[in-house]
Amino acid sequence: MQMQQKMRVEKQVMSKARWLYVILGLVIMMALGTVYSWSVFRLPVEVLYDVGTAQSGLPYMTALLFYSLFMFLTGRFFKDWSPRKTILTGTLLVSVGWILSAFAPNIQTLTIAYGVISGAGVGIAYGAPLTVVTRWFPEKKGIVIGLVLLGFGLSPLLTAPIARALVEQYGVTQTFLILGVVFGVLLPVLAMPFKYPEADCVGEEKVLGAESKENDMDSAEMVRSANFKGLYFNFIIGTMIGLMMIGLTSNIGIELIGMAQKDVVLFISIFAVFNGVGRPVFGWLTDRLSAKKAMLFSYAQIILAASLMLLAKNGSIVLFFIAFSIFWFNVGGWLAIAPTATNNMYGPKHYSENYGVVFTAYGIGAVLGVGSSGLLLDTFQNFDYIFYLVIVSCLIGYLLTLLFFKAKLGNKTNLATVSSLFDSASRNNGDRSAPLDELRETNSKAEAGIGTVNDRFPIET
């Protein structure tokens, strides 16, 4: 009896202590999310190295590409590492990349230091806090993932003003050095407590009220589904637009709207709040409605924002604020739609590896968005072409969504109705009905988001 009471008390203590990982994860994500503050560095980098918009976007674009690439590699090859080791490795690379950036003699070296080395570090460290909190909170994964990711989205709220102040005080190269040293000292300390729970703490999901899920699909099965193509191509478009607009926020605010840099940085801090809020909002929409409807809703908002910016001119501060609040809100939105849809459609068992595959679309979107926007600006010297590109991309995404997402994901009521009807038909009509095994397999796959119920049993969206 006393032993049971002791174990119960220990579990209650561990249940409270596990929130430490959420707090630490949020702080680590806020540091890693400094990549979203590149807009603050972009104009000083252009002046320092005498380069245009396309070249000044190379470090940012490369960082996002290697971030997505190494997140994929971590999910596939480093999954047996301890979370502490994973975070330490990633944050060490982040620190080294920022410090080396301070000594870069040209834009190419800066791209390697900041983009390749630091970006790889972000990709390695990014997934570990998420994996830890999901294991400590098996009964509320969505909430704790959203809270940890909130740090990444809200990062510019804190880091953009700090970076601007440092650049004004010490210059851009010294700012790289200062931030690199701070990351090298702070992040390893924050990483030390991270560990997975012991089996007797939360080893069985029933201890904390979680429920097991069926219909888990591995990456090979996932990539063969039509819904995966829709998710992947739309994630490319969504991140292409979002990352392009984040990277150009400062340039557009200063050069098109005519704002002072300190005012633009203040706006970026506010936009970061929209970025953070977009994650739980779109995660909720994806769960509540469907990935398809969340995507279409996002495209409609982005088209509205781009149309507002086509009307903007020097002094149009209100239009700039409204439009870029929408842009940043939807960047966070797509970074919630993709992981939520991956979990909902393909199950939690192979989630880390599956989302690593899906997240490679983020890197492709970064290259396409940052690269194309830089070329357009250097060629035409007119921001209107950027907004035309955004609108056309949204229309393409809208068509892809309608094409690939044929069924309403997670509509268990309709699926259950179909299954029930054919169970009855099987009992009454013998061999003339569809085989039950085939129907149930179709039902199971559709419920997991793998394809749709076939043409004989259509489900309306």
Tab-separated table of C-alpha atoms in Angstrom:
chain	number	residue	atom	x	y	z
A	1	MET	CA	0.000	0.000	0.000
A	2	GLN	CA	2.757	2.409	0.952
A	3	MET	CA	4.661	1.446	-2.186
A	4	GLN	CA	1.644	2.270	-4.358
A	5	GLN	CA	1.207	5.624	-2.634
A	6	LYS	CA	4.904	6.386	-3.118
A	7	MET	CA	4.687	5.544	-6.815
A	8	ARG	CA	1.572	7.698	-7.165
A	9	VAL	CA	3.315	10.663	-5.529
A	10	GLU	CA	6.394	10.214	-7.738
A	11	LYS	CA	4.233	10.189	-10.861
A	12	GLN	CA	2.473	13.362	-9.748
A	13	VAL	CA	5.830	15.057	-9.199
A	14	MET	CA	7.090	13.911	-12.607
A	15	SER	CA	3.832	15.089	-14.194
A	16	LYS	CA	4.523	18.613	-12.918
A	17	ALA	CA	8.261	18.526	-13.601
A	18	ARG	CA	7.750	17.566	-17.243
A	19	TRP	CA	6.529	21.118	-17.979
A	20	LEU	CA	10.156	22.154	-17.602
A	21	TYR	CA	10.846	20.547	-20.985
A	22	VAL	CA	8.117	22.640	-22.599
A	23	ILE	CA	9.590	25.858	-21.180
A	24	LEU	CA	13.165	24.947	-22.110
A	25	GLY	CA	12.053	23.826	-25.552
A	26	LEU	CA	10.262	27.133	-26.132
A	27	VAL	CA	13.401	29.120	-25.199
A	28	ILE	CA	15.622	26.953	-27.422
A	29	MET	CA	13.192	27.382	-30.317
A	30	MET	CA	13.203	31.140	-29.812
A	31	ALA	CA	16.996	31.167	-30.233
A	32	LEU	CA	16.874	28.854	-33.260
A	33	GLY	CA	14.150	31.012	-34.795
A	34	THR	CA	16.543	33.956	-35.120
A	35	VAL	CA	16.783	32.907	-38.775
A	36	TYR	CA	13.414	34.655	-39.207
A	37	SER	CA	15.118	37.941	-38.278
A	38	TRP	CA	17.357	37.865	-41.362
A	39	SER	CA	15.424	40.828	-42.742
A	40	VAL	CA	17.191	42.974	-40.118
A	41	PHE	CA	20.613	41.920	-41.442
A	42	ARG	CA	19.797	42.048	-45.140
A	43	LEU	CA	20.353	45.728	-45.944
A	44	PRO	CA	23.542	45.998	-43.813
A	45	VAL	CA	24.858	42.883	-45.595
A	46	GLU	CA	24.103	44.466	-48.991
A	47	VAL	CA	26.074	47.561	-47.980
A	48	LEU	CA	28.948	45.592	-46.408
A	49	TYR	CA	29.533	43.315	-49.397
A	50	ASP	CA	28.175	45.639	-52.123
A	51	VAL	CA	25.688	43.061	-53.415
A	52	GLY	CA	22.110	43.136	-54.693
A	53	THR	CA	18.899	41.659	-53.327
A	54	ALA	CA	19.401	38.252	-54.902
A	55	GLN	CA	22.845	37.762	-53.361
A	56	SER	CA	21.907	39.179	-49.962
A	57	GLY	CA	19.188	36.533	-49.780
A	58	LEU	CA	21.628	33.653	-50.344
A	59	PRO	CA	22.602	33.119	-46.661
A	60	TYR	CA	18.927	33.171	-45.618
A	61	MET	CA	17.833	30.858	-48.437
A	62	THR	CA	20.700	28.429	-47.804
A	63	ALA	CA	20.014	28.371	-44.060
A	64	LEU	CA	16.391	27.397	-44.672
A	65	LEU	CA	17.432	24.761	-47.216
A	66	PHE	CA	19.948	23.104	-44.906
A	67	TYR	CA	17.553	23.450	-41.991
A	68	SER	CA	14.992	21.327	-43.839
A	69	LEU	CA	17.615	18.913	-45.201
A	70	PHE	CA	19.147	18.154	-41.825
A	71	MET	CA	15.781	17.863	-40.151
A	72	PHE	CA	15.062	15.122	-42.685
A	73	LEU	CA	18.454	13.466	-42.040
A	74	THR	CA	17.997	13.689	-38.278
A	75	GLY	CA	14.617	11.979	-38.503
A	76	ARG	CA	16.061	9.136	-40.575
A	77	PHE	CA	19.614	8.593	-39.320
A	78	PHE	CA	20.025	10.287	-35.938
A	79	LYS	CA	16.809	9.057	-34.339
A	80	ASP	CA	18.728	6.743	-31.975
A	81	TRP	CA	20.690	9.638	-30.480
A	82	SER	CA	19.724	10.929	-27.055
A	83	PRO	CA	17.847	14.263	-27.159
A	84	ARG	CA	20.599	15.935	-25.143
A	85	LYS	CA	23.264	14.833	-27.638
A	86	THR	CA	21.123	15.882	-30.575
A	87	ILE	CA	20.426	19.362	-29.204
A	88	LEU	CA	24.059	19.867	-28.146
A	89	THR	CA	25.310	18.922	-31.625
A	90	GLY	CA	22.819	21.168	-33.362
A	91	THR	CA	23.323	24.190	-31.120
A	92	LEU	CA	27.115	23.876	-31.354
A	93	LEU	CA	26.839	24.110	-35.135
A	94	VAL	CA	24.503	27.090	-34.814
A	95	SER	CA	27.026	28.892	-32.604
A	96	VAL	CA	29.994	28.064	-34.854
A	97	GLY	CA	28.076	29.217	-37.923
A	98	TRP	CA	27.243	32.611	-36.409
A	99	ILE	CA	30.796	33.140	-35.118
A	100	LEU	CA	32.351	32.272	-38.493
A	101	SER	CA	29.891	34.649	-40.158
A	102	ALA	CA	31.573	37.495	-38.293
A	103	PHE	CA	34.823	36.820	-40.179
A	104	ALA	CA	33.328	36.186	-43.647
A	105	PRO	CA	35.205	38.284	-46.248
A	106	ASN	CA	32.483	37.978	-48.906
A	107	ILE	CA	28.879	36.913	-49.443
A	108	GLN	CA	29.893	33.407	-50.561
A	109	THR	CA	31.750	32.692	-47.323
A	110	LEU	CA	28.874	34.172	-45.328
A	111	THR	CA	26.504	31.822	-47.156
A	112	ILE	CA	28.590	28.820	-46.104
A	113	ALA	CA	29.007	29.948	-42.505
A	114	TYR	CA	25.511	31.240	-41.811
A	115	GLY	CA	23.586	29.201	-44.370
A	116	VAL	CA	25.240	25.784	-44.429
A	117	ILE	CA	26.731	25.412	-40.939
A	118	SER	CA	24.193	27.331	-38.861
A	119	GLY	CA	21.256	26.108	-40.958
A	120	ALA	CA	22.344	22.486	-40.498
A	121	GLY	CA	22.549	23.068	-36.757
A	122	VAL	CA	18.990	24.382	-36.624
A	123	GLY	CA	17.771	21.340	-38.540
A	124	ILE	CA	19.517	18.911	-36.183
A	125	ALA	CA	18.355	20.583	-32.976
A	126	TYR	CA	14.822	21.456	-34.099
A	127	GLY	CA	13.123	18.079	-33.766
A	128	ALA	CA	14.577	16.908	-30.443
A	129	PRO	CA	12.562	19.159	-28.081
A	130	LEU	CA	9.400	18.214	-29.963
A	131	THR	CA	10.110	14.504	-29.617
A	132	VAL	CA	10.857	14.869	-25.911
A	133	VAL	CA	7.674	16.770	-25.054
A	134	THR	CA	5.474	14.382	-27.057
A	135	ARG	CA	6.875	11.456	-25.056
A	136	TRP	CA	6.391	13.248	-21.757
A	137	PHE	CA	2.860	14.344	-22.762
A	138	PRO	CA	1.347	11.410	-24.685
A	139	GLU	CA	-2.150	12.590	-23.767
A	140	LYS	CA	-1.751	16.188	-25.060
A	141	LYS	CA	0.776	16.105	-27.882
A	142	GLY	CA	-0.895	18.802	-29.956
A	143	ILE	CA	-0.920	21.353	-27.160
A	144	VAL	CA	2.710	20.932	-26.111
A	145	ILE	CA	3.975	20.833	-29.705
A	146	GLY	CA	2.139	24.087	-30.338
A	147	LEU	CA	3.604	25.673	-27.223
A	148	VAL	CA	7.179	24.689	-28.114
A	149	LEU	CA	6.790	25.789	-31.748
A	150	LEU	CA	5.372	29.072	-30.512
A	151	GLY	CA	8.945	29.967	-29.524
A	152	PHE	CA	10.191	29.563	-33.102
A	153	GLY	CA	7.387	31.718	-34.462
A	154	LEU	CA	7.680	34.392	-31.785
A	155	SER	CA	11.461	34.586	-32.065
A	156	PRO	CA	11.567	37.846	-34.066
A	157	LEU	CA	9.485	39.504	-31.342
A	158	LEU	CA	12.598	39.334	-29.157
A	159	THR	CA	15.521	38.735	-31.498
A	160	ALA	CA	14.732	41.344	-34.177
A	161	PRO	CA	14.920	44.363	-31.811
A	162	ILE	CA	18.024	42.938	-30.129
A	163	ALA	CA	19.695	42.337	-33.504
A	164	ARG	CA	18.800	45.825	-34.748
A	165	ALA	CA	20.194	47.446	-31.605
A	166	LEU	CA	23.409	45.426	-31.873
A	167	VAL	CA	23.827	46.241	-35.580
A	168	GLU	CA	23.385	49.957	-34.905
A	169	GLN	CA	25.795	49.853	-31.967
A	170	TYR	CA	28.506	47.455	-33.181
A	171	GLY	CA	27.931	46.765	-36.876
A	172	VAL	CA	26.678	43.637	-38.593
A	173	THR	CA	29.842	41.519	-38.286
A	174	GLN	CA	30.243	42.133	-34.563
A	175	THR	CA	26.560	41.320	-34.127
A	176	PHE	CA	27.127	37.925	-35.717
A	177	LEU	CA	29.993	37.340	-33.274
A	178	ILE	CA	28.058	38.434	-30.189
A	179	LEU	CA	25.020	36.302	-31.006
A	180	GLY	CA	27.216	33.309	-31.853
A	181	VAL	CA	28.956	33.478	-28.470
A	182	VAL	CA	25.641	33.908	-26.627
A	183	PHE	CA	24.169	30.886	-28.403
A	184	GLY	CA	27.302	28.854	-27.683
A	185	VAL	CA	27.034	29.543	-23.959
A	186	LEU	CA	23.267	29.556	-23.430
A	187	LEU	CA	21.912	26.747	-25.611
A	188	PRO	CA	24.118	23.881	-24.324
A	189	VAL	CA	23.060	24.753	-20.772
A	190	LEU	CA	19.395	24.622	-21.782
A	191	ALA	CA	19.974	21.294	-23.530
A	192	MET	CA	21.428	19.460	-20.527
A	193	PRO	CA	18.147	18.517	-18.746
A	194	PHE	CA	16.552	16.946	-21.833
A	195	LYS	CA	15.853	13.228	-21.617
A	196	TYR	CA	13.120	10.767	-22.462
A	197	PRO	CA	10.848	9.566	-19.640
A	198	GLU	CA	11.574	6.298	-17.900
A	199	ALA	CA	9.179	3.438	-18.559
A	200	ASP	CA	7.666	3.658	-15.086
A	201	CYS	CA	7.008	7.405	-15.429
A	202	VAL	CA	4.861	7.628	-18.541
A	203	GLY	CA	5.867	4.443	-20.265
A	204	GLU	CA	2.324	3.322	-20.816
A	205	GLU	CA	0.070	5.845	-22.457
A	206	LYS	CA	-2.792	4.802	-20.197
A	207	VAL	CA	-0.953	6.314	-17.246
A	208	LEU	CA	-1.671	9.795	-18.552
A	209	GLY	CA	-4.860	9.036	-20.405
A	210	ALA	CA	-3.588	8.845	-23.961
A	211	GLU	CA	-5.203	6.629	-26.540
A	212	SER	CA	-3.451	4.500	-29.105
A	213	LYS	CA	-4.105	5.118	-32.794
A	214	GLU	CA	-4.397	2.785	-35.721
A	215	ASN	CA	-3.699	3.170	-39.432
A	216	ASP	CA	-0.048	4.176	-39.053
A	217	MET	CA	1.714	4.378	-42.419
A	218	ASP	CA	5.441	4.445	-43.074
A	219	SER	CA	7.151	6.818	-45.494
A	220	ALA	CA	7.056	4.390	-48.424
A	221	GLU	CA	3.283	4.039	-48.147
A	222	MET	CA	2.862	7.757	-47.529
A	223	VAL	CA	4.624	8.954	-50.688
A	224	ARG	CA	2.462	6.684	-52.863
A	225	SER	CA	-0.776	8.357	-51.801
A	226	ALA	CA	-2.468	11.112	-53.800
A	227	ASN	CA	-3.004	13.136	-50.639
A	228	PHE	CA	0.752	13.197	-50.047
A	229	LYS	CA	1.276	14.860	-53.427
A	230	GLY	CA	-1.300	17.469	-52.513
A	231	LEU	CA	0.262	18.064	-49.104
A	232	TYR	CA	3.819	18.195	-50.453
A	233	PHE	CA	3.243	20.528	-53.422
A	234	ASN	CA	1.043	22.846	-51.390
A	235	PHE	CA	3.609	22.983	-48.598
A	236	ILE	CA	6.198	24.036	-51.187
A	237	ILE	CA	3.937	26.853	-52.398
A	238	GLY	CA	2.886	27.955	-48.912
A	239	THR	CA	6.435	28.115	-47.573
A	240	MET	CA	7.758	29.651	-50.805
A	241	ILE	CA	5.393	32.585	-50.402
A	242	GLY	CA	5.787	32.907	-46.647
A	243	LEU	CA	9.570	32.719	-46.466
A	244	MET	CA	9.901	35.068	-49.442
A	245	MET	CA	7.732	37.695	-47.739
A	246	ILE	CA	9.474	37.296	-44.369
A	247	GLY	CA	12.843	37.844	-46.032
A	248	LEU	CA	11.600	40.976	-47.831
A	249	THR	CA	9.673	42.560	-44.970
A	250	SER	CA	12.388	45.070	-44.112
A	251	ASN	CA	13.198	45.904	-47.753
A	252	ILE	CA	9.548	46.520	-48.644
A	253	GLY	CA	8.886	48.553	-45.513
A	254	ILE	CA	11.898	50.806	-46.083
A	255	GLU	CA	12.083	51.045	-49.884
A	256	LEU	CA	8.411	50.846	-50.907
A	257	ILE	CA	6.553	52.266	-47.898
A	258	GLY	CA	9.299	54.712	-46.871
A	259	MET	CA	9.502	53.718	-43.202
A	260	ALA	CA	12.539	54.138	-40.974
A	261	GLN	CA	14.423	50.947	-40.188
A	262	LYS	CA	13.666	51.144	-36.464
A	263	ASP	CA	9.940	51.369	-37.227
A	264	VAL	CA	10.113	48.383	-39.574
A	265	VAL	CA	11.881	46.361	-36.884
A	266	LEU	CA	9.092	47.260	-34.444
A	267	PHE	CA	6.563	46.028	-36.994
A	268	ILE	CA	8.535	42.808	-37.470
A	269	SER	CA	8.237	42.179	-33.743
A	270	ILE	CA	4.466	42.558	-34.028
A	271	PHE	CA	4.357	40.370	-37.133
A	272	ALA	CA	6.157	37.691	-35.139
A	273	VAL	CA	3.139	37.508	-32.836
A	274	PHE	CA	0.926	36.802	-35.854
A	275	ASN	CA	3.423	34.147	-36.955
A	276	GLY	CA	3.229	32.487	-33.560
A	277	VAL	CA	-0.567	32.707	-33.283
A	278	GLY	CA	-0.975	31.277	-36.785
A	279	ARG	CA	0.380	27.911	-35.642
A	280	PRO	CA	-2.249	26.953	-33.069
A	281	VAL	CA	-5.031	28.584	-35.137
A	282	PHE	CA	-4.272	26.644	-38.317
A	283	GLY	CA	-3.496	23.506	-36.330
A	284	TRP	CA	-6.972	23.775	-34.842
A	285	LEU	CA	-8.533	24.456	-38.265
A	286	THR	CA	-6.777	21.454	-39.790
A	287	ASP	CA	-8.035	19.229	-36.977
A	288	ARG	CA	-11.499	20.746	-36.843
A	289	LEU	CA	-12.193	21.017	-40.580
A	290	SER	CA	-9.594	19.388	-42.847
A	291	ALA	CA	-6.195	20.071	-44.375
A	292	LYS	CA	-7.925	20.894	-47.650
A	293	LYS	CA	-10.123	23.620	-46.177
A	294	ALA	CA	-7.276	25.052	-44.111
A	295	MET	CA	-5.132	25.319	-47.264
A	296	LEU	CA	-7.878	27.008	-49.288
A	297	PHE	CA	-8.516	29.449	-46.438
A	298	SER	CA	-4.819	30.301	-46.319
A	299	TYR	CA	-4.607	30.921	-50.072
A	300	ALA	CA	-7.616	33.252	-49.929
A	301	GLN	CA	-5.971	35.325	-47.189
A	302	ILE	CA	-2.628	35.504	-49.014
A	303	ILE	CA	-4.293	36.655	-52.254
A	304	LEU	CA	-6.034	39.400	-50.260
A	305	ALA	CA	-2.719	40.499	-48.697
A	306	ALA	CA	-0.896	40.566	-52.058
A	307	SER	CA	-3.754	42.560	-53.612
A	308	LEU	CA	-3.541	45.120	-50.805
A	309	MET	CA	0.197	45.518	-51.415
A	310	LEU	CA	-0.427	46.171	-55.116
A	311	LEU	CA	-2.393	49.220	-53.960
A	312	ALA	CA	0.324	50.341	-51.524
A	313	LYS	CA	2.636	53.262	-52.156
A	314	ASN	CA	4.979	55.462	-50.156
A	315	GLY	CA	3.327	56.184	-46.823
A	316	SER	CA	0.798	53.309	-46.977
A	317	ILE	CA	1.698	52.127	-43.499
A	318	VAL	CA	-1.766	50.753	-42.697
A	319	LEU	CA	-1.872	48.610	-45.853
A	320	PHE	CA	1.647	47.384	-45.129
A	321	PHE	CA	0.698	46.441	-41.568
A	322	ILE	CA	-2.476	44.597	-42.576
A	323	ALA	CA	-0.909	42.760	-45.515
A	324	PHE	CA	2.232	41.624	-43.731
A	325	SER	CA	0.317	40.608	-40.632
A	326	ILE	CA	-1.581	38.262	-42.951
A	327	PHE	CA	1.632	37.041	-44.626
A	328	TRP	CA	3.339	36.250	-41.309
A	329	PHE	CA	0.157	34.730	-39.867
A	330	ASN	CA	0.035	32.302	-42.780
A	331	VAL	CA	3.719	31.380	-42.527
A	332	GLY	CA	2.924	30.079	-39.068
A	333	GLY	CA	-0.235	28.562	-40.507
A	334	TRP	CA	1.553	26.407	-43.053
A	335	LEU	CA	4.021	25.243	-40.424
A	336	ALA	CA	1.012	23.954	-38.487
A	337	ILE	CA	-0.996	22.571	-41.410
A	338	ALA	CA	1.863	20.336	-42.567
A	339	PRO	CA	2.716	18.559	-39.274
A	340	THR	CA	-0.933	18.289	-38.198
A	341	ALA	CA	-1.986	16.857	-41.554
A	342	THR	CA	0.973	14.455	-41.531
A	343	ASN	CA	-0.018	13.128	-38.117
A	344	ASN	CA	-3.731	12.974	-38.952
A	345	MET	CA	-3.331	11.288	-42.328
A	346	TYR	CA	-0.452	8.916	-41.669
A	347	GLY	CA	-0.556	8.311	-37.922
A	348	PRO	CA	1.862	8.954	-35.041
A	349	LYS	CA	3.955	5.787	-35.215
A	350	HIS	CA	6.240	6.942	-38.057
A	351	TYR	CA	5.534	10.642	-37.554
A	352	SER	CA	9.157	11.760	-37.069
A	353	GLU	CA	10.375	10.098	-40.249
A	354	ASN	CA	7.249	10.999	-42.242
A	355	TYR	CA	7.343	14.658	-41.292
A	356	GLY	CA	11.058	14.723	-42.106
A	357	VAL	CA	10.111	13.720	-45.655
A	358	VAL	CA	7.281	16.266	-45.821
A	359	PHE	CA	9.539	18.992	-44.425
A	360	THR	CA	11.936	18.767	-47.383
A	361	ALA	CA	9.238	20.785	-49.175
A	362	TYR	CA	10.141	23.650	-46.830
A	363	GLY	CA	13.691	23.725	-48.221
A	364	ILE	CA	12.450	23.638	-51.806
A	365	GLY	CA	10.028	26.455	-51.030
A	366	ALA	CA	12.833	28.512	-49.491
A	367	VAL	CA	15.031	28.161	-52.580
A	368	LEU	CA	12.202	28.941	-55.007
A	369	GLY	CA	10.845	31.867	-53.002
A	370	VAL	CA	14.019	33.652	-52.009
A	371	GLY	CA	15.742	32.949	-55.330
A	372	SER	CA	12.877	34.020	-57.580
A	373	SER	CA	12.070	37.157	-55.575
A	374	GLY	CA	15.698	38.287	-55.642
A	375	LEU	CA	15.940	37.783	-59.395
A	376	LEU	CA	12.659	39.614	-60.015
A	377	LEU	CA	13.740	42.600	-57.949
A	378	ASP	CA	17.215	42.794	-59.464
A	379	THR	CA	15.701	42.550	-62.972
A	380	PHE	CA	12.654	44.830	-62.747
A	381	GLN	CA	13.401	46.974	-59.655
A	382	ASN	CA	9.679	46.860	-58.856
A	383	PHE	CA	7.993	45.124	-55.940
A	384	ASP	CA	4.720	44.697	-57.871
A	385	TYR	CA	6.160	41.678	-59.677
A	386	ILE	CA	6.649	39.970	-56.313
A	387	PHE	CA	2.969	40.340	-55.492
A	388	TYR	CA	1.933	39.127	-58.946
A	389	LEU	CA	4.074	36.030	-58.343
A	390	VAL	CA	2.360	35.493	-54.982
A	391	ILE	CA	-1.136	35.674	-56.502
A	392	VAL	CA	-0.300	33.323	-59.379
A	393	SER	CA	1.305	30.846	-56.953
A	394	CYS	CA	-1.818	30.879	-54.769
A	395	LEU	CA	-4.047	30.166	-57.765
A	396	ILE	CA	-1.832	27.216	-58.711
A	397	GLY	CA	-1.985	25.969	-55.128
A	398	TYR	CA	-5.765	26.344	-55.094
A	399	LEU	CA	-6.060	24.123	-58.192
A	400	LEU	CA	-3.624	21.555	-56.784
A	401	THR	CA	-5.639	21.374	-53.574
A	402	LEU	CA	-8.868	20.703	-55.469
A	403	LEU	CA	-7.109	18.152	-57.664
A	404	PHE	CA	-5.364	16.038	-55.036
A	405	PHE	CA	-7.627	16.298	-51.990
A	406	LYS	CA	-10.665	14.458	-53.248
A	407	ALA	CA	-12.061	13.327	-49.901
A	408	LYS	CA	-12.701	15.086	-46.634
A	409	LEU	CA	-9.929	13.858	-44.364
A	410	GLY	CA	-10.942	12.334	-41.075
A	411	ASN	CA	-14.679	12.194	-41.879
A	412	LYS	CA	-15.208	9.158	-39.738
A	413	THR	CA	-18.990	9.604	-39.712
A	414	ASN	CA	-19.302	9.217	-43.481
A	415	LEU	CA	-16.784	6.378	-43.538
A	416	ALA	CA	-18.569	4.561	-40.771
A	417	THR	CA	-21.852	5.008	-42.637
A	418	VAL	CA	-20.364	3.558	-45.817
A	419	SER	CA	-18.920	0.612	-43.894
A	420	SER	CA	-22.209	0.000	-42.098
A	421	LEU	CA	-24.203	0.032	-45.319
A	422	PHE	CA	-21.946	-2.488	-46.965
A	423	ASP	CA	-21.826	-4.689	-43.892
A	424	SER	CA	-25.599	-4.864	-44.224
A	425	ALA	CA	-25.389	-5.456	-47.964
A	426	SER	CA	-22.949	-8.308	-47.384
A	427	ARG	CA	-25.304	-10.031	-44.989
A	428	ASN	CA	-28.319	-9.612	-47.267
A	429	ASN	CA	-26.894	-10.076	-50.731
A	430	GLY	CA	-24.098	-12.595	-50.293
A	431	ASP	CA	-21.604	-12.708	-53.157
A	432	ARG	CA	-23.203	-9.826	-55.019
A	433	SER	CA	-21.811	-7.286	-52.534
A	434	ALA	CA	-18.274	-5.943	-52.316
A	435	PRO	CA	-15.990	-8.205	-50.241
A	436	LEU	CA	-15.914	-6.981	-46.664
A	437	ASP	CA	-12.160	-7.274	-46.348
A	438	GLU	CA	-11.654	-5.038	-49.376
A	439	LEU	CA	-14.157	-2.493	-48.127
A	440	ARG	CA	-12.691	-2.380	-44.640
A	441	GLU	CA	-9.188	-1.974	-46.047
A	442	THR	CA	-10.430	0.942	-48.170
A	443	ASN	CA	-12.219	2.375	-45.155
A	444	SER	CA	-9.072	2.097	-43.027
A	445	LYS	CA	-6.880	3.773	-45.637
A	446	ALA	CA	-9.350	6.586	-46.254
A	447	GLU	CA	-9.692	7.164	-42.526
A	448	ALA	CA	-5.911	7.540	-42.334
A	449	GLY	CA	-5.896	9.887	-45.317
A	450	ILE	CA	-4.258	7.386	-47.706
A	451	GLY	CA	-6.173	7.919	-50.892
A	452	THR	CA	-9.955	8.081	-50.872
A	453	VAL	CA	-12.865	5.737	-50.892
A	454	ASN	CA	-13.025	4.559	-54.474
A	455	ASP	CA	-15.472	5.745	-57.102
A	456	ARG	CA	-18.045	3.139	-56.184
A	457	PHE	CA	-18.384	4.630	-52.698
A	458	PRO	CA	-17.835	8.398	-53.173
A	459	ILE	CA	-17.607	10.790	-50.229
A	460	GLU	CA	-18.624	14.365	-50.806
A	461	THR	CA	-16.361	17.151	-49.642
